[in-house]
Amino acid sequence: MSKKLSETLENTELEFLNSLVKIIILKDLDNIALINGKIESFKAGQEIEVNYWIAETLVNLNLAKFKEEEITLVNLSKIHWKETLPTSRQLPKLNKNFYCNLKRFLYRLSMEAKKEPSKLKDYEKALNISRDIINCRIRKIASLASSPSVPENILSNLTIEEMQLYEGLRNIIYEWKKTILSEEIW
């Protein structure tokens, strides 16, 4: 992977970690020091909005849960079904944080499988479905990148990571075509 692309993907990950997300507090939390220096208490059942990295920490400590469901095997299967329909040449819209959430979901499943071998089947299924989704989308993005023009409404269905891939492929294809069709001989 090119250095520029990997840096862009790392920046996307950092933006995701600092994005705001809603969580529901599961246990009373007293005298919690916030980033801004304030001390607050939270009651069980209270909904708050915090940076993702804070939310993830609280969820991992079983002190909170995400308000909106992150990726599950069921909704991953629904995405897979939409992507792999034989007649589907379209790029269904994904949540803008799909890949960041997918990485966390797969990591969580792999950790569960290490602790509890019966979960290995779920992890392998999720990994295979994820690979299929990614491969389908890459094929569609490569096709778009080689097209002379792409409607804006189709590009709006790309995630940030996919847009980087699209632009990179489009530039490579443009340069390749320009070189091949050039009247200059090496």
mmCIF file of C-alpha atoms in Angstrom:
data_model
loop_
_atom_site.group_PDB
_atom_site.id
_atom_site.type_symbol
_atom_site.label_atom_id
_atom_site.label_comp_id
_atom_site.label_asym_id
_atom_site.label_seq_id
_atom_site.Cartn_x
_atom_site.Cartn_y
_atom_site.Cartn_z
ATOM 1 C CA MET A 1 0.000 0.000 0.000
ATOM 2 C CA SER A 2 1.331 3.417 -0.848
ATOM 3 C CA LYS A 3 2.465 5.596 2.032
ATOM 4 C CA LYS A 4 -0.050 8.291 1.123
ATOM 5 C CA LEU A 5 -2.964 5.828 1.097
ATOM 6 C CA SER A 6 -1.950 4.236 4.408
ATOM 7 C CA GLU A 7 -1.612 7.705 5.993
ATOM 8 C CA THR A 8 -5.046 8.667 4.703
ATOM 9 C CA LEU A 9 -6.553 5.473 6.114
ATOM 10 C CA GLU A 10 -4.830 6.091 9.463
ATOM 11 C CA ASN A 11 -6.262 9.626 9.509
ATOM 12 C CA THR A 12 -9.709 8.192 8.775
ATOM 13 C CA GLU A 13 -9.292 5.860 11.744
ATOM 14 C CA LEU A 14 -8.260 8.770 14.010
ATOM 15 C CA GLU A 15 -11.249 10.830 12.885
ATOM 16 C CA PHE A 16 -13.496 7.855 13.637
ATOM 17 C CA LEU A 17 -12.025 7.416 17.131
ATOM 18 C CA ASN A 18 -12.664 11.093 17.860
ATOM 19 C CA SER A 19 -16.160 11.200 16.362
ATOM 20 C CA LEU A 20 -19.098 11.569 18.718
ATOM 21 C CA VAL A 21 -21.310 8.589 19.451
ATOM 22 C CA LYS A 22 -24.261 8.063 21.787
ATOM 23 C CA ILE A 23 -24.061 5.504 24.563
ATOM 24 C CA ILE A 24 -26.341 4.424 27.377
ATOM 25 C CA ILE A 25 -24.793 4.171 30.824
ATOM 26 C CA LEU A 26 -25.387 0.733 32.413
ATOM 27 C CA LYS A 27 -24.139 1.423 35.955
ATOM 28 C CA ASP A 28 -24.069 4.561 38.064
ATOM 29 C CA LEU A 29 -20.737 6.333 37.587
ATOM 30 C CA ASP A 30 -19.711 8.854 40.224
ATOM 31 C CA ASN A 31 -17.097 11.579 39.958
ATOM 32 C CA ILE A 32 -15.861 10.878 36.453
ATOM 33 C CA ALA A 33 -13.159 13.269 35.234
ATOM 34 C CA LEU A 34 -13.996 14.480 31.745
ATOM 35 C CA ILE A 35 -11.500 15.629 29.131
ATOM 36 C CA ASN A 36 -12.461 19.258 29.680
ATOM 37 C CA GLY A 37 -11.484 18.901 33.368
ATOM 38 C CA LYS A 38 -15.046 18.837 34.701
ATOM 39 C CA ILE A 39 -16.110 16.134 37.160
ATOM 40 C CA GLU A 40 -19.522 14.600 36.505
ATOM 41 C CA SER A 41 -21.662 11.707 37.644
ATOM 42 C CA PHE A 42 -23.886 9.605 35.403
ATOM 43 C CA LYS A 43 -26.889 7.468 36.290
ATOM 44 C CA ALA A 44 -27.711 4.031 34.880
ATOM 45 C CA GLY A 45 -29.975 4.438 31.845
ATOM 46 C CA GLN A 46 -28.678 7.909 31.067
ATOM 47 C CA GLU A 47 -27.852 8.594 27.418
ATOM 48 C CA ILE A 48 -24.708 10.599 26.745
ATOM 49 C CA GLU A 49 -22.621 11.559 23.747
ATOM 50 C CA VAL A 50 -18.856 10.994 23.921
ATOM 51 C CA ASN A 51 -15.903 10.400 21.615
ATOM 52 C CA TYR A 52 -15.883 6.894 20.171
ATOM 53 C CA TRP A 53 -12.654 5.933 21.949
ATOM 54 C CA ILE A 54 -14.222 6.801 25.314
ATOM 55 C CA ALA A 55 -17.421 4.965 24.432
ATOM 56 C CA GLU A 56 -15.464 1.894 23.369
ATOM 57 C CA THR A 57 -13.577 1.887 26.675
ATOM 58 C CA LEU A 58 -16.789 2.179 28.702
ATOM 59 C CA VAL A 59 -18.468 -0.555 26.651
ATOM 60 C CA ASN A 60 -15.457 -2.869 27.072
ATOM 61 C CA LEU A 61 -15.656 -2.298 30.848
ATOM 62 C CA ASN A 62 -19.401 -3.180 30.740
ATOM 63 C CA LEU A 63 -20.239 0.284 32.041
ATOM 64 C CA ALA A 64 -22.153 1.359 28.927
ATOM 65 C CA LYS A 65 -23.598 0.112 25.658
ATOM 66 C CA PHE A 66 -23.797 1.762 22.270
ATOM 67 C CA LYS A 67 -27.186 3.343 21.641
ATOM 68 C CA GLU A 68 -27.199 2.221 18.041
ATOM 69 C CA GLU A 69 -26.264 -1.333 17.223
ATOM 70 C CA GLU A 70 -22.847 -1.662 15.706
ATOM 71 C CA ILE A 71 -22.158 -4.423 13.220
ATOM 72 C CA THR A 72 -23.668 -7.825 13.960
ATOM 73 C CA LEU A 73 -23.508 -11.084 12.034
ATOM 74 C CA VAL A 74 -27.159 -10.572 11.040
ATOM 75 C CA ASN A 75 -26.720 -7.096 9.542
ATOM 76 C CA LEU A 76 -23.401 -8.121 7.973
ATOM 77 C CA SER A 77 -25.291 -10.965 6.246
ATOM 78 C CA LYS A 78 -27.901 -8.465 4.970
ATOM 79 C CA ILE A 79 -25.152 -6.266 3.516
ATOM 80 C CA HIS A 80 -23.575 -9.352 1.929
ATOM 81 C CA TRP A 81 -26.899 -10.342 0.368
ATOM 82 C CA LYS A 82 -27.347 -6.871 -1.190
ATOM 83 C CA GLU A 83 -23.782 -6.819 -2.512
ATOM 84 C CA THR A 84 -23.821 -10.274 -4.054
ATOM 85 C CA LEU A 85 -27.177 -10.235 -5.835
ATOM 86 C CA PRO A 86 -26.413 -11.455 -9.369
ATOM 87 C CA THR A 87 -28.169 -8.444 -10.881
ATOM 88 C CA SER A 88 -26.516 -5.966 -8.510
ATOM 89 C CA ARG A 89 -24.094 -3.696 -10.296
ATOM 90 C CA GLN A 90 -24.954 -0.896 -7.909
ATOM 91 C CA LEU A 91 -22.969 0.053 -4.834
ATOM 92 C CA PRO A 92 -25.405 0.035 -1.917
ATOM 93 C CA LYS A 93 -24.749 2.822 0.560
ATOM 94 C CA LEU A 94 -22.856 1.733 3.662
ATOM 95 C CA ASN A 95 -22.600 3.490 7.005
ATOM 96 C CA LYS A 96 -19.774 6.028 6.688
ATOM 97 C CA ASN A 97 -17.876 4.216 9.466
ATOM 98 C CA PHE A 98 -18.533 0.737 8.087
ATOM 99 C CA TYR A 99 -14.891 -0.337 7.755
ATOM 100 C CA CYS A 100 -13.811 1.042 11.148
ATOM 101 C CA ASN A 101 -16.755 -0.757 12.756
ATOM 102 C CA LEU A 102 -16.075 -3.911 10.737
ATOM 103 C CA LYS A 103 -12.476 -4.066 11.955
ATOM 104 C CA ARG A 104 -13.654 -3.783 15.557
ATOM 105 C CA PHE A 105 -16.394 -6.375 15.060
ATOM 106 C CA LEU A 106 -13.963 -8.911 13.565
ATOM 107 C CA TYR A 107 -11.429 -8.216 16.305
ATOM 108 C CA ARG A 108 -14.085 -8.704 18.998
ATOM 109 C CA LEU A 109 -15.196 -11.994 17.426
ATOM 110 C CA SER A 110 -11.605 -13.235 17.157
ATOM 111 C CA MET A 111 -11.025 -12.447 20.847
ATOM 112 C CA GLU A 112 -14.245 -14.249 21.796
ATOM 113 C CA ALA A 113 -13.199 -17.261 19.679
ATOM 114 C CA LYS A 114 -9.866 -17.456 21.514
ATOM 115 C CA LYS A 115 -11.659 -17.544 24.859
ATOM 116 C CA GLU A 116 -14.538 -19.735 23.728
ATOM 117 C CA PRO A 117 -13.788 -22.094 20.801
ATOM 118 C CA SER A 118 -17.505 -22.481 20.017
ATOM 119 C CA LYS A 119 -17.423 -18.856 18.765
ATOM 120 C CA LEU A 120 -14.811 -19.725 16.127
ATOM 121 C CA LYS A 121 -17.539 -20.631 13.632
ATOM 122 C CA ASP A 122 -19.110 -17.164 13.964
ATOM 123 C CA TYR A 123 -15.723 -15.506 13.497
ATOM 124 C CA GLU A 124 -14.924 -17.558 10.376
ATOM 125 C CA LYS A 125 -18.377 -16.874 8.927
ATOM 126 C CA ALA A 126 -18.055 -13.135 9.577
ATOM 127 C CA LEU A 127 -14.561 -13.084 8.072
ATOM 128 C CA ASN A 128 -15.715 -14.896 4.906
ATOM 129 C CA ILE A 129 -18.758 -12.649 4.524
ATOM 130 C CA SER A 130 -16.546 -9.580 5.035
ATOM 131 C CA ARG A 131 -14.095 -10.739 2.380
ATOM 132 C CA ASP A 132 -16.969 -11.298 -0.067
ATOM 133 C CA ILE A 133 -18.403 -7.829 0.606
ATOM 134 C CA ILE A 134 -14.993 -6.198 0.166
ATOM 135 C CA ASN A 135 -14.211 -8.143 -3.026
ATOM 136 C CA CYS A 136 -17.599 -7.255 -4.549
ATOM 137 C CA ARG A 137 -17.170 -3.596 -3.719
ATOM 138 C CA ILE A 138 -13.576 -3.511 -5.014
ATOM 139 C CA ARG A 139 -14.728 -4.955 -8.365
ATOM 140 C CA LYS A 140 -17.476 -2.341 -8.604
ATOM 141 C CA ILE A 141 -15.120 0.491 -7.592
ATOM 142 C CA ALA A 142 -12.505 -0.635 -10.142
ATOM 143 C CA SER A 143 -15.193 -0.618 -12.816
ATOM 144 C CA LEU A 144 -16.268 2.896 -11.804
ATOM 145 C CA ALA A 145 -12.656 4.095 -11.769
ATOM 146 C CA SER A 146 -12.172 3.002 -15.363
ATOM 147 C CA SER A 147 -15.391 4.698 -16.541
ATOM 148 C CA PRO A 148 -15.093 8.031 -18.345
ATOM 149 C CA SER A 149 -17.648 9.629 -16.010
ATOM 150 C CA VAL A 150 -19.480 8.554 -12.891
ATOM 151 C CA PRO A 151 -22.670 10.210 -11.608
ATOM 152 C CA GLU A 152 -22.247 11.989 -8.271
ATOM 153 C CA ASN A 153 -25.104 10.031 -6.681
ATOM 154 C CA ILE A 154 -23.139 6.798 -7.187
ATOM 155 C CA LEU A 155 -19.967 8.274 -5.686
ATOM 156 C CA SER A 156 -21.963 9.411 -2.652
ATOM 157 C CA ASN A 157 -22.468 5.724 -1.774
ATOM 158 C CA LEU A 158 -18.723 5.243 -1.254
ATOM 159 C CA THR A 159 -17.230 5.297 2.227
ATOM 160 C CA ILE A 160 -14.208 7.522 2.900
ATOM 161 C CA GLU A 161 -11.872 4.546 2.471
ATOM 162 C CA GLU A 162 -13.552 3.512 -0.778
ATOM 163 C CA MET A 163 -13.349 7.053 -2.143
ATOM 164 C CA GLN A 164 -9.581 6.974 -1.540
ATOM 165 C CA LEU A 165 -9.370 3.668 -3.419
ATOM 166 C CA TYR A 166 -11.542 5.024 -6.251
ATOM 167 C CA GLU A 167 -9.448 8.186 -6.659
ATOM 168 C CA GLY A 168 -6.179 6.242 -6.524
ATOM 169 C CA LEU A 169 -7.340 3.716 -9.139
ATOM 170 C CA ARG A 170 -8.799 6.454 -11.319
ATOM 171 C CA ASN A 171 -5.455 8.305 -11.313
ATOM 172 C CA ILE A 172 -3.489 5.136 -12.099
ATOM 173 C CA ILE A 173 -5.867 4.198 -14.931
ATOM 174 C CA TYR A 174 -5.783 7.740 -16.350
ATOM 175 C CA GLU A 175 -1.957 7.792 -16.333
ATOM 176 C CA TRP A 176 -1.800 4.312 -17.850
ATOM 177 C CA LYS A 177 -4.212 5.204 -20.668
ATOM 178 C CA LYS A 178 -2.390 8.475 -21.318
ATOM 179 C CA THR A 179 0.954 6.656 -21.580
ATOM 180 C CA ILE A 180 -0.362 3.851 -23.788
ATOM 181 C CA LEU A 181 -2.191 6.197 -26.135
ATOM 182 C CA SER A 182 0.676 8.666 -26.302
ATOM 183 C CA GLU A 183 2.275 9.209 -29.707
ATOM 184 C CA GLU A 184 5.647 9.180 -28.030
ATOM 185 C CA ILE A 185 7.704 5.986 -28.230
ATOM 186 C CA TRP A 186 9.934 5.218 -25.292
#
